[in-house]
XYZ file of N, CA and C in Angstrom:
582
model
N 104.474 -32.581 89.358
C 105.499 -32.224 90.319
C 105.627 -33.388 91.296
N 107.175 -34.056 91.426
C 107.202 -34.766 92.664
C 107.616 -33.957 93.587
N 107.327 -34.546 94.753
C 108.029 -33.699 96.380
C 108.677 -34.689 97.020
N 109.805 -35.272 97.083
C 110.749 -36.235 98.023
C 111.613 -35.302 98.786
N 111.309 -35.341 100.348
C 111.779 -34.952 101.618
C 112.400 -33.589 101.089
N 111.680 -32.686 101.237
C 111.599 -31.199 100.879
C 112.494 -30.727 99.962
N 112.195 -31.830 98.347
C 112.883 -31.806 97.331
C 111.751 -31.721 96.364
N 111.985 -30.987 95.137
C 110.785 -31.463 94.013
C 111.702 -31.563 92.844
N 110.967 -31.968 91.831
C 111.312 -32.047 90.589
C 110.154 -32.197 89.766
N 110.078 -31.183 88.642
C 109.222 -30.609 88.113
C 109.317 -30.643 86.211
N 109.043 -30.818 85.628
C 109.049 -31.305 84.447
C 108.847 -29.995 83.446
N 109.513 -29.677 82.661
C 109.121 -28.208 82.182
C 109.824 -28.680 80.301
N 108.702 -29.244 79.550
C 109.173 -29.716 78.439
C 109.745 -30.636 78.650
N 110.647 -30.986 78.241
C 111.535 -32.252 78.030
C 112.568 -31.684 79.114
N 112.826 -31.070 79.801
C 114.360 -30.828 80.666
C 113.310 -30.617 82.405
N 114.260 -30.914 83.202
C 113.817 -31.281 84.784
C 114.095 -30.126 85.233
N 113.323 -29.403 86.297
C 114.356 -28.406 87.116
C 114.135 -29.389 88.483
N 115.299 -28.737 89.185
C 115.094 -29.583 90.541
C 115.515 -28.751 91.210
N 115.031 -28.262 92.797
C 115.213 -27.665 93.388
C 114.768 -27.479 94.741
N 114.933 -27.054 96.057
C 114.445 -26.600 97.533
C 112.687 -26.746 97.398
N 112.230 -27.206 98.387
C 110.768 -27.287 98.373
C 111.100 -26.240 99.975
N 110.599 -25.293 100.106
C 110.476 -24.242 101.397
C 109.166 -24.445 102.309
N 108.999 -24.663 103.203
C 107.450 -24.841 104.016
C 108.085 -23.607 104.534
N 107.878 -22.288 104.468
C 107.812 -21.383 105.205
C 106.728 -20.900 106.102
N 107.370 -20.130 107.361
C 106.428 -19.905 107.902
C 106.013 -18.489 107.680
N 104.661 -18.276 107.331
C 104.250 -17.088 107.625
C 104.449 -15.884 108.910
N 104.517 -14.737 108.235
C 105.141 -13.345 109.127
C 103.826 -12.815 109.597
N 103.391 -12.028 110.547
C 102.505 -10.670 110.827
C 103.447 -9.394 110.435
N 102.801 -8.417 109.109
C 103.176 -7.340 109.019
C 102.749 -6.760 110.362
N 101.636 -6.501 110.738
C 100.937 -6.255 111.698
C 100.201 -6.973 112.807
N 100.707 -6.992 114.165
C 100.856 -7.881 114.944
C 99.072 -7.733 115.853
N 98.099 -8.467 116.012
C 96.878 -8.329 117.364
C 97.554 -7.397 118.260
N 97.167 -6.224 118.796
C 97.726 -5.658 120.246
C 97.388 -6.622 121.107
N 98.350 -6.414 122.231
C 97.898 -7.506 123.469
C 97.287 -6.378 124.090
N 95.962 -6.382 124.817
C 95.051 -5.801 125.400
C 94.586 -6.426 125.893
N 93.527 -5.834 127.016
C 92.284 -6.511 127.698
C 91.028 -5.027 127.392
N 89.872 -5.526 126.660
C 88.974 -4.668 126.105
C 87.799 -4.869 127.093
N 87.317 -4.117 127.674
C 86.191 -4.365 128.321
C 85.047 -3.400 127.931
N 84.011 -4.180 127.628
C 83.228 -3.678 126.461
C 81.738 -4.355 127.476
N 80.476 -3.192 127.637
C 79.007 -3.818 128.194
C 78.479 -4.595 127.337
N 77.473 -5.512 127.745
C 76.918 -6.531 126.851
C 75.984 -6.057 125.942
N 76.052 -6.045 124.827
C 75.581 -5.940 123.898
C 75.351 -4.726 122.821
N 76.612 -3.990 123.516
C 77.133 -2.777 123.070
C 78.377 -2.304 122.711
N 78.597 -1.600 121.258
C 79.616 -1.165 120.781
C 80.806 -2.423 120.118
N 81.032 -3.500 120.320
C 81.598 -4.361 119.603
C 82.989 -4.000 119.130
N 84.614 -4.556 119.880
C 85.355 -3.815 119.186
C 85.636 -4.800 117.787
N 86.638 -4.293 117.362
C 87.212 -5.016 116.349
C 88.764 -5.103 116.255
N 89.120 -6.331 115.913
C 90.556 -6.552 116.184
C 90.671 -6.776 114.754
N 92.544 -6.470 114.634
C 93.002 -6.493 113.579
C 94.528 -6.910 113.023
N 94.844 -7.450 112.656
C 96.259 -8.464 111.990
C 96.724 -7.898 110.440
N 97.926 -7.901 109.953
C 97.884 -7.819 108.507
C 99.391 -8.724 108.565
N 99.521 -9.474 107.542
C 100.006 -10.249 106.657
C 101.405 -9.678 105.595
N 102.211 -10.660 105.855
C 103.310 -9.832 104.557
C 102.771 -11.066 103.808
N 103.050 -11.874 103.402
C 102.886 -12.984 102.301
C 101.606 -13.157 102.016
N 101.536 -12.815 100.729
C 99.923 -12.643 100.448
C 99.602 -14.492 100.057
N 100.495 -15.598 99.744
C 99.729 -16.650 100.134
C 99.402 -17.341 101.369
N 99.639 -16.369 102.597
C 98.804 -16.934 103.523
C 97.358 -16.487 104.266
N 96.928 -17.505 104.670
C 95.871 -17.580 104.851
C 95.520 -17.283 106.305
N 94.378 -16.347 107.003
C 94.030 -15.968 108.266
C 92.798 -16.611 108.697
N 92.924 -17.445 110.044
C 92.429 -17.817 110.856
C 91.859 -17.485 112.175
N 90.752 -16.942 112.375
C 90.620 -16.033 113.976
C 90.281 -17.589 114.342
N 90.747 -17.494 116.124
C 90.136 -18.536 117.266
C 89.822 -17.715 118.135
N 88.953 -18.296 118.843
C 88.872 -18.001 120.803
C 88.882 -19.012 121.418
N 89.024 -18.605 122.268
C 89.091 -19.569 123.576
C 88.392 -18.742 125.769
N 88.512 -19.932 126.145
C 87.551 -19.441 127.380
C 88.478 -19.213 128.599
N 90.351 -20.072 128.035
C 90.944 -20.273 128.854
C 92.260 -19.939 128.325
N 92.035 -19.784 127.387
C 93.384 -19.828 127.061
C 94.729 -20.859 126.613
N 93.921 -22.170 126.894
C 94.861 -23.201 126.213
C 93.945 -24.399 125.409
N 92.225 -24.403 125.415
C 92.073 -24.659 124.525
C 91.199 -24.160 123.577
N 91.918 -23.878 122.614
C 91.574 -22.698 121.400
C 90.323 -23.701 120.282
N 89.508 -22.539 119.531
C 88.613 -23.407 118.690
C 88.958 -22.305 117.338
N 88.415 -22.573 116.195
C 88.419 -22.139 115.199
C 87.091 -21.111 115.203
N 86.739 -20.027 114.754
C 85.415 -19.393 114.574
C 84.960 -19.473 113.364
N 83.918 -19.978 112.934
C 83.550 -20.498 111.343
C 83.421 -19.248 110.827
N 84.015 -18.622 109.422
C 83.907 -17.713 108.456
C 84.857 -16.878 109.136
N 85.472 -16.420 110.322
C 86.264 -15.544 110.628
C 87.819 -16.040 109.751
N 87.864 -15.386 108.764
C 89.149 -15.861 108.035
C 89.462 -14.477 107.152
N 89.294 -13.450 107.583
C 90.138 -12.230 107.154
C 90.295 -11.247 107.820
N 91.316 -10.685 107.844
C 92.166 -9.538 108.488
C 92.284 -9.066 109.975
N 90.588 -8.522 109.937
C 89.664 -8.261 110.722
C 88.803 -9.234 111.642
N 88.559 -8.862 112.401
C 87.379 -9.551 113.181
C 86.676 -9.159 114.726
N 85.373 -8.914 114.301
C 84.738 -8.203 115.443
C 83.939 -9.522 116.036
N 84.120 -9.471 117.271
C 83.481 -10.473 118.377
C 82.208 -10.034 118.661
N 81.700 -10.953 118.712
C 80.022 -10.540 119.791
C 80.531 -10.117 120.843
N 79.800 -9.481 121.330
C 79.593 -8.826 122.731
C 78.074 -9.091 123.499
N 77.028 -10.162 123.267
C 76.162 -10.422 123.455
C 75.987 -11.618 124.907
N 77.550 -12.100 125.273
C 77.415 -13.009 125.913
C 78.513 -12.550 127.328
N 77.987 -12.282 128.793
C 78.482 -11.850 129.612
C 79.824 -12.638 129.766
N 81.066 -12.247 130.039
C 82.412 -12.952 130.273
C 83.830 -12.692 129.630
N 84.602 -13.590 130.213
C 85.833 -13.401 129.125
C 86.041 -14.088 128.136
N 86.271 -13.549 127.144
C 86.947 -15.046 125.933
C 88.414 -14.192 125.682
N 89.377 -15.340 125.233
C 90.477 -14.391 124.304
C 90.256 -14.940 122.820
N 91.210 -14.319 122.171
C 90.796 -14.085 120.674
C 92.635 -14.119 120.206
N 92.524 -15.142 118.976
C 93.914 -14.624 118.647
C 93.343 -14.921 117.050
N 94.953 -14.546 116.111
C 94.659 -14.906 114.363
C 95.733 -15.880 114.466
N 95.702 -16.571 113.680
C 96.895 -18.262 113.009
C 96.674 -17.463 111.379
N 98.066 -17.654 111.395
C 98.461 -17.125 109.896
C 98.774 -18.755 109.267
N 98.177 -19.063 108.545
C 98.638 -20.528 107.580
C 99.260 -20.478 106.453
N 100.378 -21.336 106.567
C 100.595 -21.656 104.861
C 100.334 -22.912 104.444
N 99.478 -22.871 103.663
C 98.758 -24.091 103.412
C 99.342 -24.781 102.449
N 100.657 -24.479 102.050
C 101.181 -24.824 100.378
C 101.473 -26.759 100.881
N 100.909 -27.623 100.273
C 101.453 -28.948 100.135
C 102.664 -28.977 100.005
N 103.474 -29.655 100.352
C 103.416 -31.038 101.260
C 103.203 -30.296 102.759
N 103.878 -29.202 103.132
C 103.201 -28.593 104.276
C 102.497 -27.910 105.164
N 102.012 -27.980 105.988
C 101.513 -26.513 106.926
C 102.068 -26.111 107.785
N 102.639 -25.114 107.963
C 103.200 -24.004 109.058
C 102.222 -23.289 109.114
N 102.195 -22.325 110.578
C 101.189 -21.495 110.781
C 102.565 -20.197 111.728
N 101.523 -19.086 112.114
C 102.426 -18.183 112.880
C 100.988 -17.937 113.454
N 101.287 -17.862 114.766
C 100.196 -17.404 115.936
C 100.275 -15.647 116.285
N 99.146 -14.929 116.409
C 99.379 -13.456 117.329
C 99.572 -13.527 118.634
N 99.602 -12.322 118.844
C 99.418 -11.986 120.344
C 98.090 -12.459 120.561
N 97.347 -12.497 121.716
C 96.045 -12.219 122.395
C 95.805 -11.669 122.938
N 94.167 -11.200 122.274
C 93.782 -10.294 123.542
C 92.602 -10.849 123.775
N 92.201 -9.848 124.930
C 91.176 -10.162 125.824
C 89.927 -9.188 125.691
N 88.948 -9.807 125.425
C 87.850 -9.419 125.696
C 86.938 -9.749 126.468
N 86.523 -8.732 127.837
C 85.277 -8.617 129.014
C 84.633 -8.376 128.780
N 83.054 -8.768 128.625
C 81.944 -8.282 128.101
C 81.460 -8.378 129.585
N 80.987 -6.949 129.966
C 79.806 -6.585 131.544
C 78.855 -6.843 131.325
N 78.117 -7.190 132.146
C 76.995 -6.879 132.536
C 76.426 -5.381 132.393
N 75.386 -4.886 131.825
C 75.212 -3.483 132.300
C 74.749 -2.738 133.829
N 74.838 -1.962 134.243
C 74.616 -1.455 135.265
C 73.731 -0.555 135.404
N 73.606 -0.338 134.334
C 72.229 0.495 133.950
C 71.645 0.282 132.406
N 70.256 0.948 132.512
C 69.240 -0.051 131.370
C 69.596 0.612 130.451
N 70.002 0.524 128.982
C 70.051 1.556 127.738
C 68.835 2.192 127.876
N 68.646 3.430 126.999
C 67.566 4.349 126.852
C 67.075 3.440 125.718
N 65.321 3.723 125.773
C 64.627 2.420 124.459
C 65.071 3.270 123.400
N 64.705 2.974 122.389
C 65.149 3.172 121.197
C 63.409 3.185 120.564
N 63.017 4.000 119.510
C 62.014 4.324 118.659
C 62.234 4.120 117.249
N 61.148 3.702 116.785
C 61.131 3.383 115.221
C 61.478 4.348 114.176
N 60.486 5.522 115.099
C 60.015 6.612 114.372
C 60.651 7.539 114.938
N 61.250 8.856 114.230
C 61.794 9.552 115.106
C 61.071 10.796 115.396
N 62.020 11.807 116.686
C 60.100 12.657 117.062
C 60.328 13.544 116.326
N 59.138 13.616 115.993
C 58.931 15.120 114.829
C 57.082 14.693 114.894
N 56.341 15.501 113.707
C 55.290 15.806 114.284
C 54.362 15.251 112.564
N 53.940 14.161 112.340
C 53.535 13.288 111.144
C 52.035 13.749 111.166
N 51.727 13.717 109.853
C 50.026 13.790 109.141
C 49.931 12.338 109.088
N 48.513 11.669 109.738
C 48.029 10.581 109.508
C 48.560 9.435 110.567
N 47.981 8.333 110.517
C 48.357 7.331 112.075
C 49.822 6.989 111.482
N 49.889 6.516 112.801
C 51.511 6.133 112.650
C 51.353 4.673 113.591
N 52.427 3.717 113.436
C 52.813 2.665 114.315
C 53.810 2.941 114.825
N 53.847 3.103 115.979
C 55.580 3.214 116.380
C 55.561 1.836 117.670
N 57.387 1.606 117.155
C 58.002 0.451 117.544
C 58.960 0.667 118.965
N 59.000 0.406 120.033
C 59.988 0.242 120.995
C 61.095 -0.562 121.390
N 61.837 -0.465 121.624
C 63.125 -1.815 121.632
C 64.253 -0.850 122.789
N 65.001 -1.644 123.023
C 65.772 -1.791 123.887
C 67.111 -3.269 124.036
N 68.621 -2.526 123.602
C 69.181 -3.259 123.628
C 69.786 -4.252 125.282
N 69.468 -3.706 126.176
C 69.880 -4.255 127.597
C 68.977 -5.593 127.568
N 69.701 -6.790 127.304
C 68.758 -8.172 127.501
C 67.901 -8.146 128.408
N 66.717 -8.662 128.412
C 66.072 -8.881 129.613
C 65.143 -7.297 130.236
N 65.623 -6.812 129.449
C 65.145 -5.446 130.500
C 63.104 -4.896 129.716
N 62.663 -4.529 130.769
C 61.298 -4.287 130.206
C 61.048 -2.633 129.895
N 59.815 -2.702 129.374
C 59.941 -1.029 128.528
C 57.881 -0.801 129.219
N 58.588 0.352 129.766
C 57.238 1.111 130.112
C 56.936 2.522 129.353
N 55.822 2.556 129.607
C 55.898 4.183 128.129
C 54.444 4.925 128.865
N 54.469 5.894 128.626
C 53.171 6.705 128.755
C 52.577 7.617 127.436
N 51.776 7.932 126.987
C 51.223 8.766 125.768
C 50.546 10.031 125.916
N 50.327 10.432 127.253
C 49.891 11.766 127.950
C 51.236 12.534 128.104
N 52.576 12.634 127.915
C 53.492 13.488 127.646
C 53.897 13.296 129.737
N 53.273 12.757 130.026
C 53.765 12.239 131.769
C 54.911 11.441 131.635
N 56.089 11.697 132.624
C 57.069 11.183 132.942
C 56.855 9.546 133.107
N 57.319 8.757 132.471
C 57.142 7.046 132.580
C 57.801 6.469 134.138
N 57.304 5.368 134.390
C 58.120 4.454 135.632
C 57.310 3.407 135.318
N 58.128 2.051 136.275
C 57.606 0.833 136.234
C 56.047 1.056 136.654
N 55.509 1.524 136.728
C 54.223 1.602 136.958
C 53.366 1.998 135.431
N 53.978 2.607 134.873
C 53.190 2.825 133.322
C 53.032 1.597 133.020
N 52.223 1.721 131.526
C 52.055 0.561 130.632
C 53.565 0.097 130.423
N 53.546 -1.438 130.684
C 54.458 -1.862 129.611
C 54.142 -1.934 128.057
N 55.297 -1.841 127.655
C 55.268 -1.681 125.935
C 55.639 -4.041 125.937
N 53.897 -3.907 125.027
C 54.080 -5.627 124.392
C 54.249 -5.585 122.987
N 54.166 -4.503 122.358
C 53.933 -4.458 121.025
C 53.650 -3.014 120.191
N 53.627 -2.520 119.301
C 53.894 -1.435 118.246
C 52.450 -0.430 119.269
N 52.631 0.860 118.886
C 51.870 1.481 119.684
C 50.977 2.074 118.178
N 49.834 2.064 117.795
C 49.459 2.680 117.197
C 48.682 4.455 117.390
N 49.211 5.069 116.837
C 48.883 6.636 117.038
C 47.681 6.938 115.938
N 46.800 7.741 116.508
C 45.681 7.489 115.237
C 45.287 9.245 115.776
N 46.134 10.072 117.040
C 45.727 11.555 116.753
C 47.123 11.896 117.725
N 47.071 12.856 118.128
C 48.377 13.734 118.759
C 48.919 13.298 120.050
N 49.996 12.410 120.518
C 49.990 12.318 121.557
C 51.625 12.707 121.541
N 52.127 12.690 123.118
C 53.619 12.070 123.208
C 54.287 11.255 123.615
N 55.203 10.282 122.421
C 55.146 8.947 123.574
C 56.484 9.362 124.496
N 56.500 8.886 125.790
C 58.024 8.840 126.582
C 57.940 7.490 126.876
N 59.266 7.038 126.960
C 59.589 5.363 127.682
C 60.755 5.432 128.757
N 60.945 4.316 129.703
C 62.034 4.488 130.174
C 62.336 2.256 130.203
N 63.273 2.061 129.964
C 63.542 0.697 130.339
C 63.700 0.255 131.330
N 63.361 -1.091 132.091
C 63.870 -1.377 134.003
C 64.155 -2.733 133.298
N 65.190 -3.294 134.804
C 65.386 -4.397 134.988
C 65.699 -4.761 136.028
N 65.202 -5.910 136.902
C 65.074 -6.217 137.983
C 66.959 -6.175 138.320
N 67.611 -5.491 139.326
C 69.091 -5.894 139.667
C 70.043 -4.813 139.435
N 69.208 -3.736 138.176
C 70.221 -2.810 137.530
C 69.357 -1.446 137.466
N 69.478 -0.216 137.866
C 69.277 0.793 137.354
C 68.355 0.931 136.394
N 67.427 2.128 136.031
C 66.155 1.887 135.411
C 67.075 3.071 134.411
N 66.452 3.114 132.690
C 67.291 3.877 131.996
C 66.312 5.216 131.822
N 67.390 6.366 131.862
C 66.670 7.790 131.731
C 65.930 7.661 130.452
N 64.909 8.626 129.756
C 64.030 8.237 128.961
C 64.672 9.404 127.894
């Protein structure tokens, strides 16, 4: 196939066709809502979404911090795309629809939206490995807590926890009947109910 100034000619047996070379631009069947999502750090994650009429083009998510200069997100290249929520602030988020067909590229941009990721204001409740019910034989149980930064106190006498209990450094091993309770703190924010 040649391409001279958005012309081709194409060889099909012994006879030429010649005809329009089109760089079209790609459509959104379905357009990003423009929103502003405000979502706590490190919880719930939304997900945004685009759809395509021309199935040869190709989807591109970006963000950006400002809004005018945009980056590419590596592997975000279909339909969908859910953002971290792990990092306190705003970013916006848009999709670039490409048509990648040689000799050109056109693209079609979305709307943007916005995503606020908070700070929390209070500590998540910890989270357990094991869930409560009442086991034959030792057990290890695990504590965690998604609020960054935040510390985990626990008691095993069935007593109400506070920063004054043990902190939890590591797996609690149970070797006869106890109950564990925890509650999470963090210096700045609200301590989490247990």
């Amino acid at each position: 196939v040649t391409v001279t100034n958005n012309q081709f000619k194409m060889p099909a047996s012994d006879v030429e066709v010649e005809g329009i070379f089109s760089c079209a631009t790609p459509t959104f069947k379905t357009d990003l809502v423009e929103q502003t999502i405000e979502k706590v750090q490190n919880l719930d994650a939304p997900t945004l979404s685009v759809e395509k009429n021309e199935t040869w083009a190709t989807y591109q998510w970006q963000s950006s911090a400002d809004k005018s200069a945009w980056e590419n997100i590596a592997s975000a290249t279909n339909a969908s795309y859910t953002p971290s929520v792990a990092t306190v602030g705003t970013t916006y988020y848009r999709c670039l629809l490409k048509n990648g067909v040689s000799p050109c590229e056109t693209f079609a941009t979305s709307n943007v939206a916005t995503v606020i990721v908070n700070a929390p204001s209070k500590c998540e409740i910890p989270t357990f490995s094991l869930e409560a019910k009442t086991y034959t034989g030792a057990q290890s149980v695990e504590l965690a807590c998604v609020t960054e930064g935040a510390k985990i106190y626990y008691t095993t006498d069935d007593t109400e926890p506070s920063t004054s209990s043990t902190e939890y450094t590591g797996a609690i091993n149970v070797f006869k009947t106890m109950t564990i309770r925890a509650i999470a703190a963090k210096e700045g924010i609200e301590s989490s109910e247990e």
